[in-house]
Amino acid sequence: MKFKSQKIAYNFFAFAMLLLVLQIVYGFIMGFARIGMDGLHQWIPFNVARATHTNLLVVWLLAGFMGAAYYIIPEEGDRELEWPWLAQIQFWSLAVVAVSAVIGFHFNIWEGRKFLEIPRELDYLVVVNVLAFIANIGTTLYKSKIKTTTSGILFFGLFAAALFYLPGMIDSDNQTVDSFWRWWVVHLWVEGVWELIMGGILSFLLIKLTGIDREVIEKWLYVIVGLTFLSGILGIGHHYYYIGAPNYWLWIGGAFSALEPLAFLGMAVFAITMSKKGGRNHPNKLALKWSIACSILSFVGAGFLGFAHTLPSINIWTHGTLITGMHGHLAFWGAYASLILAFITYAIPQMTGRKLYDSGLAEYAFWASNIGMVSMTVAFGVAGVAQVVLERRMGMDFLATQTEIQPHFVGLLLAATLFTTGILSYVWVFMKAGLPTNRLGEVYDK
């Protein structure tokens, strides 16, 4: 750690860990409900658990991105964060939004729009929060004597994420129009500008962990940005197939969605190539493992599995089924969750001085969580295919179909248990590392 203000990242990382564990709890509530064990329904109905589960995902990922930015921007710009006090206020503001939203869901205080359920009053607080964040890192970057491609793309991705939150606040009584704008947030985040954030963070990690020349690594970023914009923007069309939008979205969405795996394939090739060419024998090999796992699983989950059911001729059968759950879980885990865990694995030893990444528990956390998530993806996939055949092709009643596929959710819960042991191990290692120190200097990069 080179600058004292980088310590603010720890608050965001700790908050992300807390929300991740809470998200898993609600995942189990839904999993047990799927096999008929819905004893909490009176207090936590399935729709409440689902909204809480998905929104916790979004908030803990955003917390991770913000923490990574507060660590990376000062180091890349070679100066202290412009307003550390504002970063502290912004952190507590984010915490208030998250806690208020979760509590509100349990009292039916929400907008009822998937991934954007938080009430409008909290939307305004989110806007103020993100503006403070963007102003802080933007001013730091602007006043820096050193301006790198890595920090520039990271900032642009974060700025664009803030910008594309605004369409989700457009009111409409027409469900088609409302869905149109809602996907501007959801799709253009996860399949657009978040990929730029992913590229910036992954670039920083690979520069630090492999020793490859910055110029070589950052050239890859231009390729990834180009592929992201080529495919991601018009690829939004695969969400417009059956919401009442014009028919031309069928061919636009199908054509550009077919190109979307290219950006994630570029990420995978980028990370693997850089790690093989790396000449630095960095002691934190676990952070590099997480980085490579992120790039590979993002291609499989977001790229391959996304493409597997976004063509119109396939999506007409799979839309709104557990096939989406199969794609969504591995996509979010591979592209973004693994990335944040990779960054925390790298940054915490720098901040605390405690090198716990070479412990057996940290290694177990990596393998158990990844194997568990892949197994969950398989369970979702098998259940989803069965659902499509029984419900969509054979015409079986929805609830009767859910009964038929219950055994697959038993397998899902077993896989989720393995995954959870990995995450709890990761959180335990994080807690054992302790709080950041005031010791400065990149001791562990040498």
Tab-separated table of C-alpha atoms in Angstrom:
chain	number	residue	atom	x	y	z
A	1	MET	CA	0.000	0.000	0.000
A	2	LYS	CA	1.503	3.297	-1.119
A	3	PHE	CA	-0.957	5.861	0.286
A	4	LYS	CA	-2.872	6.159	3.539
A	5	SER	CA	-6.120	7.046	1.787
A	6	GLN	CA	-6.154	3.608	0.140
A	7	LYS	CA	-7.238	2.233	3.527
A	8	ILE	CA	-10.796	3.412	2.845
A	9	ALA	CA	-11.100	0.453	0.477
A	10	TYR	CA	-11.141	-1.887	3.474
A	11	ASN	CA	-14.548	-0.600	4.631
A	12	PHE	CA	-16.074	-1.380	1.246
A	13	PHE	CA	-14.483	-4.835	1.163
A	14	ALA	CA	-15.723	-5.699	4.652
A	15	PHE	CA	-19.228	-4.495	3.762
A	16	ALA	CA	-19.131	-6.579	0.562
A	17	MET	CA	-18.227	-9.690	2.585
A	18	LEU	CA	-21.135	-9.092	4.967
A	19	LEU	CA	-23.644	-8.648	2.146
A	20	LEU	CA	-22.293	-11.713	0.298
A	21	VAL	CA	-22.930	-13.924	3.338
A	22	LEU	CA	-26.401	-12.419	3.741
A	23	GLN	CA	-27.123	-13.026	0.050
A	24	ILE	CA	-26.245	-16.709	0.495
A	25	VAL	CA	-28.643	-16.966	3.455
A	26	TYR	CA	-31.528	-15.772	1.275
A	27	GLY	CA	-30.397	-18.126	-1.469
A	28	PHE	CA	-30.818	-21.044	0.932
A	29	ILE	CA	-34.270	-19.788	1.945
A	30	MET	CA	-35.315	-19.975	-1.715
A	31	GLY	CA	-33.587	-23.311	-2.238
A	32	PHE	CA	-35.429	-24.982	0.627
A	33	ALA	CA	-38.702	-23.413	-0.506
A	34	ARG	CA	-38.153	-25.035	-3.913
A	35	ILE	CA	-38.198	-28.496	-2.337
A	36	GLY	CA	-41.292	-27.776	-0.269
A	37	MET	CA	-39.572	-26.707	2.952
A	38	ASP	CA	-41.025	-23.216	3.085
A	39	GLY	CA	-41.489	-22.782	6.821
A	40	LEU	CA	-40.437	-19.114	6.705
A	41	HIS	CA	-43.062	-18.169	4.123
A	42	GLN	CA	-45.188	-16.273	6.663
A	43	TRP	CA	-42.285	-13.911	7.411
A	44	ILE	CA	-40.168	-14.138	4.248
A	45	PRO	CA	-42.261	-15.046	1.170
A	46	PHE	CA	-40.408	-16.353	-1.877
A	47	ASN	CA	-40.724	-13.060	-3.771
A	48	VAL	CA	-39.193	-11.155	-0.835
A	49	ALA	CA	-36.311	-13.629	-0.577
A	50	ARG	CA	-35.702	-13.394	-4.319
A	51	ALA	CA	-35.701	-9.583	-4.391
A	52	THR	CA	-33.380	-9.459	-1.380
A	53	HIS	CA	-31.065	-12.103	-2.878
A	54	THR	CA	-30.668	-10.311	-6.219
A	55	ASN	CA	-30.382	-6.792	-4.819
A	56	LEU	CA	-27.777	-7.849	-2.260
A	57	LEU	CA	-25.789	-9.209	-5.203
A	58	VAL	CA	-25.863	-5.849	-6.967
A	59	VAL	CA	-24.924	-3.855	-3.853
A	60	TRP	CA	-22.041	-6.063	-2.713
A	61	LEU	CA	-20.586	-6.068	-6.221
A	62	LEU	CA	-20.846	-2.274	-6.359
A	63	ALA	CA	-19.204	-2.053	-2.937
A	64	GLY	CA	-16.382	-4.234	-4.230
A	65	PHE	CA	-15.959	-2.092	-7.346
A	66	MET	CA	-15.875	1.087	-5.272
A	67	GLY	CA	-13.335	-0.374	-2.866
A	68	ALA	CA	-11.146	-1.502	-5.763
A	69	ALA	CA	-11.360	1.962	-7.337
A	70	TYR	CA	-10.405	3.682	-4.078
A	71	TYR	CA	-7.347	1.412	-3.932
A	72	ILE	CA	-6.357	1.564	-7.620
A	73	ILE	CA	-6.884	5.233	-8.550
A	74	PRO	CA	-4.438	6.689	-5.952
A	75	GLU	CA	-1.817	4.074	-6.795
A	76	GLU	CA	-2.163	4.507	-10.564
A	77	GLY	CA	-2.169	8.307	-10.251
A	78	ASP	CA	0.621	8.290	-7.640
A	79	ARG	CA	-1.166	10.614	-5.247
A	80	GLU	CA	-3.477	10.511	-2.242
A	81	LEU	CA	-7.235	10.310	-2.758
A	82	GLU	CA	-8.559	13.861	-3.139
A	83	TRP	CA	-11.208	13.727	-0.385
A	84	PRO	CA	-10.812	10.760	2.022
A	85	TRP	CA	-13.483	12.273	4.294
A	86	LEU	CA	-15.994	12.260	1.410
A	87	ALA	CA	-15.184	8.589	0.750
A	88	GLN	CA	-16.070	7.824	4.383
A	89	ILE	CA	-19.391	9.649	4.118
A	90	GLN	CA	-20.109	7.946	0.805
A	91	PHE	CA	-19.469	4.543	2.371
A	92	TRP	CA	-21.960	5.117	5.170
A	93	SER	CA	-24.466	6.468	2.682
A	94	LEU	CA	-24.151	3.250	0.668
A	95	ALA	CA	-24.633	1.201	3.834
A	96	VAL	CA	-27.798	3.153	4.690
A	97	VAL	CA	-29.217	2.503	1.212
A	98	ALA	CA	-28.511	-1.225	1.409
A	99	VAL	CA	-29.882	-1.741	4.923
A	100	SER	CA	-32.965	0.421	4.288
A	101	ALA	CA	-33.747	-1.426	1.053
A	102	VAL	CA	-33.472	-4.876	2.628
A	103	ILE	CA	-35.656	-3.912	5.580
A	104	GLY	CA	-38.156	-2.271	3.230
A	105	PHE	CA	-38.494	-5.393	1.072
A	106	HIS	CA	-39.783	-7.295	4.098
A	107	PHE	CA	-42.566	-4.711	4.503
A	108	ASN	CA	-43.447	-4.633	0.779
A	109	ILE	CA	-41.812	-1.233	0.307
A	110	TRP	CA	-40.424	-1.493	-3.225
A	111	GLU	CA	-41.055	-0.732	-6.874
A	112	GLY	CA	-41.405	-4.374	-7.897
A	113	ARG	CA	-39.045	-4.119	-10.912
A	114	LYS	CA	-36.510	-6.947	-10.979
A	115	PHE	CA	-33.014	-5.813	-9.949
A	116	LEU	CA	-34.386	-2.274	-9.472
A	117	GLU	CA	-36.806	-2.966	-6.651
A	118	ILE	CA	-35.554	-0.289	-4.261
A	119	PRO	CA	-38.110	2.511	-3.667
A	120	ARG	CA	-37.758	5.784	-5.546
A	121	GLU	CA	-36.670	7.742	-2.445
A	122	LEU	CA	-33.605	5.502	-2.144
A	123	ASP	CA	-32.942	5.921	-5.872
A	124	TYR	CA	-32.234	9.606	-5.255
A	125	LEU	CA	-29.849	8.749	-2.426
A	126	VAL	CA	-28.072	6.288	-4.732
A	127	VAL	CA	-27.608	9.065	-7.309
A	128	VAL	CA	-26.110	11.423	-4.716
A	129	ASN	CA	-23.911	8.611	-3.382
A	130	VAL	CA	-22.542	7.687	-6.794
A	131	LEU	CA	-22.007	11.339	-7.770
A	132	ALA	CA	-19.863	11.785	-4.641
A	133	PHE	CA	-17.908	8.653	-5.537
A	134	ILE	CA	-17.354	9.700	-9.164
A	135	ALA	CA	-16.367	13.235	-8.125
A	136	ASN	CA	-13.800	11.882	-5.658
A	137	ILE	CA	-12.026	9.449	-7.951
A	138	GLY	CA	-12.464	11.734	-10.973
A	139	THR	CA	-10.840	14.694	-9.248
A	140	THR	CA	-8.038	12.457	-7.968
A	141	LEU	CA	-7.420	11.198	-11.480
A	142	TYR	CA	-7.630	14.689	-12.994
A	143	LYS	CA	-5.033	16.104	-10.582
A	144	SER	CA	-2.699	13.136	-11.001
A	145	LYS	CA	0.511	13.708	-12.911
A	146	ILE	CA	0.385	10.096	-14.104
A	147	LYS	CA	-2.623	9.061	-16.191
A	148	THR	CA	-2.718	5.421	-17.271
A	149	THR	CA	-4.989	3.502	-19.621
A	150	THR	CA	-5.903	1.175	-16.763
A	151	SER	CA	-7.154	3.957	-14.492
A	152	GLY	CA	-8.833	5.748	-17.405
A	153	ILE	CA	-10.865	2.734	-18.498
A	154	LEU	CA	-11.736	1.899	-14.894
A	155	PHE	CA	-12.986	5.452	-14.341
A	156	PHE	CA	-14.926	5.522	-17.606
A	157	GLY	CA	-16.608	2.202	-16.758
A	158	LEU	CA	-17.628	3.479	-13.313
A	159	PHE	CA	-18.823	6.804	-14.740
A	160	ALA	CA	-20.867	5.047	-17.432
A	161	ALA	CA	-22.380	2.727	-14.810
A	162	ALA	CA	-23.580	5.798	-12.924
A	163	LEU	CA	-24.933	7.355	-16.122
A	164	PHE	CA	-26.847	4.241	-17.147
A	165	TYR	CA	-28.553	4.052	-13.756
A	166	LEU	CA	-30.643	7.074	-14.673
A	167	PRO	CA	-32.856	5.452	-17.384
A	168	GLY	CA	-34.136	3.072	-14.708
A	169	MET	CA	-35.668	6.077	-12.946
A	170	ILE	CA	-37.886	7.017	-15.903
A	171	ASP	CA	-41.530	6.542	-14.909
A	172	SER	CA	-43.984	4.852	-17.268
A	173	ASP	CA	-47.422	3.292	-16.904
A	174	ASN	CA	-46.753	1.171	-19.985
A	175	GLN	CA	-45.071	-2.128	-19.065
A	176	THR	CA	-43.283	-2.438	-22.409
A	177	VAL	CA	-41.801	1.052	-22.120
A	178	ASP	CA	-40.902	0.417	-18.487
A	179	SER	CA	-39.124	-2.843	-19.411
A	180	PHE	CA	-37.349	-1.053	-22.258
A	181	TRP	CA	-35.739	1.454	-19.900
A	182	ARG	CA	-35.159	-1.074	-17.113
A	183	TRP	CA	-32.944	-3.150	-19.385
A	184	TRP	CA	-30.865	-0.057	-20.121
A	185	VAL	CA	-29.695	-0.365	-16.540
A	186	VAL	CA	-29.515	-4.113	-16.103
A	187	HIS	CA	-28.077	-5.118	-19.493
A	188	LEU	CA	-25.845	-2.127	-20.142
A	189	TRP	CA	-24.358	-2.623	-16.700
A	190	VAL	CA	-23.617	-6.326	-16.629
A	191	GLU	CA	-23.032	-6.859	-20.351
A	192	GLY	CA	-21.597	-3.454	-21.114
A	193	VAL	CA	-19.892	-0.965	-18.844
A	194	TRP	CA	-19.217	-3.425	-16.015
A	195	GLU	CA	-17.000	-5.247	-18.500
A	196	LEU	CA	-14.906	-2.067	-18.720
A	197	ILE	CA	-14.627	-2.045	-14.922
A	198	MET	CA	-13.663	-5.711	-15.094
A	199	GLY	CA	-11.007	-4.957	-17.717
A	200	GLY	CA	-9.510	-2.116	-15.668
A	201	ILE	CA	-9.319	-4.103	-12.430
A	202	LEU	CA	-8.012	-7.229	-14.179
A	203	SER	CA	-5.372	-5.148	-15.946
A	204	PHE	CA	-4.173	-3.692	-12.630
A	205	LEU	CA	-3.988	-7.152	-11.041
A	206	LEU	CA	-2.057	-8.669	-13.930
A	207	ILE	CA	0.419	-5.781	-14.011
A	208	LYS	CA	1.099	-6.286	-10.304
A	209	LEU	CA	1.079	-10.083	-10.249
A	210	THR	CA	2.812	-11.072	-13.503
A	211	GLY	CA	5.438	-8.385	-14.097
A	212	ILE	CA	4.405	-8.060	-17.765
A	213	ASP	CA	5.106	-4.627	-19.227
A	214	ARG	CA	2.196	-2.233	-18.728
A	215	GLU	CA	2.178	-1.247	-22.391
A	216	VAL	CA	1.607	-4.854	-23.463
A	217	ILE	CA	-1.234	-5.442	-21.006
A	218	GLU	CA	-2.981	-2.154	-21.729
A	219	LYS	CA	-3.010	-2.815	-25.487
A	220	TRP	CA	-5.303	-5.736	-24.710
A	221	LEU	CA	-7.668	-3.336	-22.973
A	222	TYR	CA	-8.341	-1.484	-26.218
A	223	VAL	CA	-9.314	-4.770	-27.872
A	224	ILE	CA	-11.621	-5.707	-24.994
A	225	VAL	CA	-13.249	-2.249	-24.951
A	226	GLY	CA	-13.829	-2.451	-28.705
A	227	LEU	CA	-15.418	-5.912	-28.475
A	228	THR	CA	-17.568	-4.812	-25.547
A	229	PHE	CA	-19.016	-1.830	-27.380
A	230	LEU	CA	-19.377	-3.758	-30.642
A	231	SER	CA	-21.539	-6.430	-29.080
A	232	GLY	CA	-22.863	-5.189	-25.760
A	233	ILE	CA	-24.815	-2.093	-26.752
A	234	LEU	CA	-27.077	-3.603	-29.428
A	235	GLY	CA	-26.945	-6.984	-27.716
A	236	ILE	CA	-29.521	-5.425	-25.377
A	237	GLY	CA	-32.018	-6.510	-28.051
A	238	HIS	CA	-32.203	-10.064	-26.717
A	239	HIS	CA	-34.163	-8.677	-23.758
A	240	TYR	CA	-36.724	-7.106	-26.114
A	241	TYR	CA	-37.839	-10.271	-27.894
A	242	TYR	CA	-41.126	-10.843	-26.080
A	243	ILE	CA	-41.942	-7.669	-24.146
A	244	GLY	CA	-44.001	-6.040	-26.899
A	245	ALA	CA	-41.117	-4.236	-28.624
A	246	PRO	CA	-40.928	-4.090	-32.466
A	247	ASN	CA	-39.978	-7.307	-34.268
A	248	TYR	CA	-36.727	-5.904	-35.637
A	249	TRP	CA	-35.216	-6.496	-32.176
A	250	LEU	CA	-35.355	-10.225	-32.930
A	251	TRP	CA	-32.659	-10.034	-35.572
A	252	ILE	CA	-30.713	-7.162	-33.970
A	253	GLY	CA	-30.667	-8.910	-30.602
A	254	GLY	CA	-29.850	-12.280	-32.127
A	255	ALA	CA	-27.010	-10.997	-34.314
A	256	PHE	CA	-25.237	-8.873	-31.727
A	257	SER	CA	-25.829	-11.296	-28.867
A	258	ALA	CA	-23.929	-13.852	-30.929
A	259	LEU	CA	-20.915	-11.505	-30.774
A	260	GLU	CA	-21.057	-10.947	-27.004
A	261	PRO	CA	-18.930	-14.013	-26.099
A	262	LEU	CA	-16.023	-12.429	-28.011
A	263	ALA	CA	-15.406	-9.811	-25.306
A	264	PHE	CA	-15.329	-12.453	-22.568
A	265	LEU	CA	-13.177	-14.746	-24.719
A	266	GLY	CA	-10.791	-11.822	-25.135
A	267	MET	CA	-10.668	-11.442	-21.338
A	268	ALA	CA	-9.890	-15.145	-20.891
A	269	VAL	CA	-7.147	-15.216	-23.525
A	270	PHE	CA	-5.775	-11.964	-22.137
A	271	ALA	CA	-5.460	-13.238	-18.560
A	272	ILE	CA	-4.104	-16.680	-19.455
A	273	THR	CA	-1.553	-15.281	-21.925
A	274	MET	CA	-0.302	-12.649	-19.484
A	275	SER	CA	-0.025	-15.156	-16.626
A	276	LYS	CA	2.020	-17.558	-18.789
A	277	LYS	CA	4.353	-14.822	-19.993
A	278	GLY	CA	4.768	-13.309	-16.552
A	279	GLY	CA	8.317	-13.275	-15.327
A	280	ARG	CA	7.621	-12.103	-11.793
A	281	ASN	CA	7.533	-14.767	-9.115
A	282	HIS	CA	4.944	-12.958	-7.028
A	283	PRO	CA	4.336	-14.655	-3.677
A	284	ASN	CA	0.566	-14.094	-3.832
A	285	LYS	CA	-0.184	-16.869	-6.305
A	286	LEU	CA	-3.720	-17.244	-4.982
A	287	ALA	CA	-4.673	-13.775	-6.237
A	288	LEU	CA	-3.444	-14.817	-9.695
A	289	LYS	CA	-5.510	-18.025	-9.466
A	290	TRP	CA	-8.622	-15.990	-8.677
A	291	SER	CA	-7.833	-13.643	-11.587
A	292	ILE	CA	-7.478	-16.491	-14.079
A	293	ALA	CA	-10.588	-18.239	-12.707
A	294	CYS	CA	-12.481	-14.979	-13.159
A	295	SER	CA	-11.525	-14.708	-16.828
A	296	ILE	CA	-12.253	-18.362	-17.648
A	297	LEU	CA	-15.539	-18.686	-15.749
A	298	SER	CA	-16.772	-15.360	-17.090
A	299	PHE	CA	-16.323	-16.669	-20.627
A	300	VAL	CA	-18.121	-19.924	-19.798
A	301	GLY	CA	-20.907	-18.365	-17.714
A	302	ALA	CA	-21.485	-14.998	-19.376
A	303	GLY	CA	-20.193	-15.763	-22.852
A	304	PHE	CA	-20.898	-19.394	-23.734
A	305	LEU	CA	-23.949	-20.065	-21.542
A	306	GLY	CA	-25.360	-16.646	-22.409
A	307	PHE	CA	-25.037	-17.313	-26.127
A	308	ALA	CA	-26.517	-20.796	-25.641
A	309	HIS	CA	-29.978	-19.396	-24.998
A	310	THR	CA	-30.111	-15.848	-26.393
A	311	LEU	CA	-30.789	-16.667	-30.050
A	312	PRO	CA	-34.507	-16.048	-30.737
A	313	SER	CA	-35.207	-19.601	-31.902
A	314	ILE	CA	-33.918	-20.959	-28.568
A	315	ASN	CA	-34.956	-18.132	-26.291
A	316	ILE	CA	-38.615	-18.524	-27.250
A	317	TRP	CA	-38.546	-21.753	-25.201
A	318	THR	CA	-36.041	-20.898	-22.464
A	319	HIS	CA	-37.074	-17.316	-21.656
A	320	GLY	CA	-37.997	-16.958	-17.990
A	321	THR	CA	-36.987	-20.508	-17.042
A	322	LEU	CA	-34.240	-21.887	-14.831
A	323	ILE	CA	-31.957	-21.805	-17.873
A	324	THR	CA	-31.653	-18.104	-17.092
A	325	GLY	CA	-30.678	-19.013	-13.526
A	326	MET	CA	-27.984	-21.336	-14.889
A	327	HIS	CA	-26.503	-18.574	-17.034
A	328	GLY	CA	-26.935	-15.825	-14.432
A	329	HIS	CA	-25.265	-17.584	-11.519
A	330	LEU	CA	-22.060	-18.554	-13.320
A	331	ALA	CA	-21.948	-15.281	-15.252
A	332	PHE	CA	-22.114	-13.077	-12.157
A	333	TRP	CA	-19.801	-15.368	-10.223
A	334	GLY	CA	-17.187	-15.629	-12.950
A	335	ALA	CA	-17.167	-12.105	-14.327
A	336	TYR	CA	-17.641	-9.984	-11.225
A	337	ALA	CA	-17.732	-11.877	-7.915
A	338	SER	CA	-14.492	-13.761	-8.635
A	339	LEU	CA	-12.902	-10.516	-9.796
A	340	ILE	CA	-13.679	-8.771	-6.510
A	341	LEU	CA	-12.463	-11.769	-4.502
A	342	ALA	CA	-9.281	-11.744	-6.592
A	343	PHE	CA	-8.734	-8.079	-5.834
A	344	ILE	CA	-9.404	-8.490	-2.123
A	345	THR	CA	-6.980	-11.433	-2.059
A	346	TYR	CA	-4.334	-9.155	-3.565
A	347	ALA	CA	-5.096	-5.955	-1.647
A	348	ILE	CA	-5.635	-7.167	1.930
A	349	PRO	CA	-2.026	-8.418	2.433
A	350	GLN	CA	-0.856	-5.041	1.091
A	351	MET	CA	-3.089	-3.192	3.544
A	352	THR	CA	-2.633	-5.316	6.665
A	353	GLY	CA	0.836	-6.802	6.196
A	354	ARG	CA	-0.504	-10.300	6.964
A	355	LYS	CA	0.198	-12.806	4.213
A	356	LEU	CA	-2.574	-15.342	4.775
A	357	TYR	CA	-3.045	-16.142	1.091
A	358	ASP	CA	-0.702	-19.133	1.299
A	359	SER	CA	-2.744	-20.868	4.017
A	360	GLY	CA	-4.588	-24.124	3.452
A	361	LEU	CA	-7.900	-22.475	4.358
A	362	ALA	CA	-7.463	-19.777	1.716
A	363	GLU	CA	-6.697	-22.459	-0.876
A	364	TYR	CA	-9.764	-24.440	0.224
A	365	ALA	CA	-11.901	-21.303	-0.114
A	366	PHE	CA	-10.823	-20.959	-3.741
A	367	TRP	CA	-11.503	-24.550	-4.781
A	368	ALA	CA	-14.654	-25.169	-2.720
A	369	SER	CA	-16.390	-21.992	-3.847
A	370	ASN	CA	-15.541	-22.481	-7.528
A	371	ILE	CA	-16.386	-26.190	-7.635
A	372	GLY	CA	-19.565	-25.482	-5.668
A	373	MET	CA	-20.665	-22.753	-8.070
A	374	VAL	CA	-19.962	-24.877	-11.160
A	375	SER	CA	-21.975	-27.703	-9.578
A	376	MET	CA	-24.833	-25.301	-8.841
A	377	THR	CA	-24.747	-24.206	-12.468
A	378	VAL	CA	-25.053	-27.819	-13.624
A	379	ALA	CA	-28.003	-28.377	-11.263
A	380	PHE	CA	-29.736	-25.253	-12.567
A	381	GLY	CA	-29.050	-26.367	-16.136
A	382	VAL	CA	-30.506	-29.864	-15.678
A	383	ALA	CA	-33.559	-28.474	-13.870
A	384	GLY	CA	-33.964	-25.818	-16.561
A	385	VAL	CA	-33.859	-28.284	-19.460
A	386	ALA	CA	-36.408	-30.478	-17.663
A	387	GLN	CA	-38.599	-27.416	-17.095
A	388	VAL	CA	-38.454	-26.405	-20.764
A	389	VAL	CA	-39.369	-29.907	-21.955
A	390	LEU	CA	-42.173	-30.501	-19.451
A	391	GLU	CA	-43.690	-27.029	-19.301
A	392	ARG	CA	-42.943	-25.356	-22.615
A	393	ARG	CA	-42.885	-28.340	-24.977
A	394	MET	CA	-45.277	-30.813	-23.337
A	395	GLY	CA	-47.644	-28.242	-21.823
A	396	MET	CA	-47.491	-29.454	-18.225
A	397	ASP	CA	-48.885	-27.052	-15.633
A	398	PHE	CA	-46.292	-24.732	-14.083
A	399	LEU	CA	-46.774	-25.937	-10.499
A	400	ALA	CA	-46.837	-29.591	-11.577
A	401	THR	CA	-43.536	-28.993	-13.384
A	402	GLN	CA	-42.022	-27.472	-10.245
A	403	THR	CA	-42.902	-30.634	-8.337
A	404	GLU	CA	-41.258	-32.805	-10.987
A	405	ILE	CA	-37.963	-30.915	-10.883
A	406	GLN	CA	-37.690	-30.771	-7.079
A	407	PRO	CA	-35.004	-33.523	-6.944
A	408	HIS	CA	-32.670	-31.288	-8.945
A	409	PHE	CA	-32.951	-28.657	-6.214
A	410	VAL	CA	-31.752	-31.183	-3.661
A	411	GLY	CA	-28.594	-31.453	-5.757
A	412	LEU	CA	-28.507	-27.670	-5.987
A	413	LEU	CA	-28.628	-27.340	-2.193
A	414	LEU	CA	-25.778	-29.838	-1.786
A	415	ALA	CA	-23.675	-27.883	-4.278
A	416	ALA	CA	-24.630	-24.636	-2.528
A	417	THR	CA	-23.461	-26.096	0.781
A	418	LEU	CA	-20.018	-26.790	-0.684
A	419	PHE	CA	-19.968	-23.292	-2.160
A	420	THR	CA	-20.930	-21.787	1.192
A	421	THR	CA	-18.133	-23.555	3.059
A	422	GLY	CA	-15.729	-21.995	0.576
A	423	ILE	CA	-17.150	-18.500	1.028
A	424	LEU	CA	-17.193	-18.784	4.817
A	425	SER	CA	-13.561	-19.922	4.700
A	426	TYR	CA	-12.728	-16.898	2.550
A	427	VAL	CA	-14.497	-14.553	4.970
A	428	TRP	CA	-12.698	-16.137	7.926
A	429	VAL	CA	-9.312	-15.569	6.275
A	430	PHE	CA	-10.378	-11.986	5.536
A	431	MET	CA	-11.276	-11.441	9.195
A	432	LYS	CA	-8.042	-13.025	10.452
A	433	ALA	CA	-6.049	-10.554	8.359
A	434	GLY	CA	-7.263	-7.800	10.651
A	435	LEU	CA	-7.532	-4.084	10.049
A	436	PRO	CA	-5.260	-2.040	7.747
A	437	THR	CA	-2.066	-0.630	9.201
A	438	ASN	CA	-0.386	2.713	8.558
A	439	ARG	CA	2.633	1.010	7.038
A	440	LEU	CA	3.289	2.289	3.524
A	441	GLY	CA	5.316	0.795	0.698
A	442	GLU	CA	4.739	-2.021	-1.796
A	443	VAL	CA	6.544	-4.595	0.295
A	444	TYR	CA	4.631	-7.552	-1.101
A	445	ASP	CA	5.003	-6.579	-4.735
A	446	LYS	CA	8.786	-6.993	-4.544
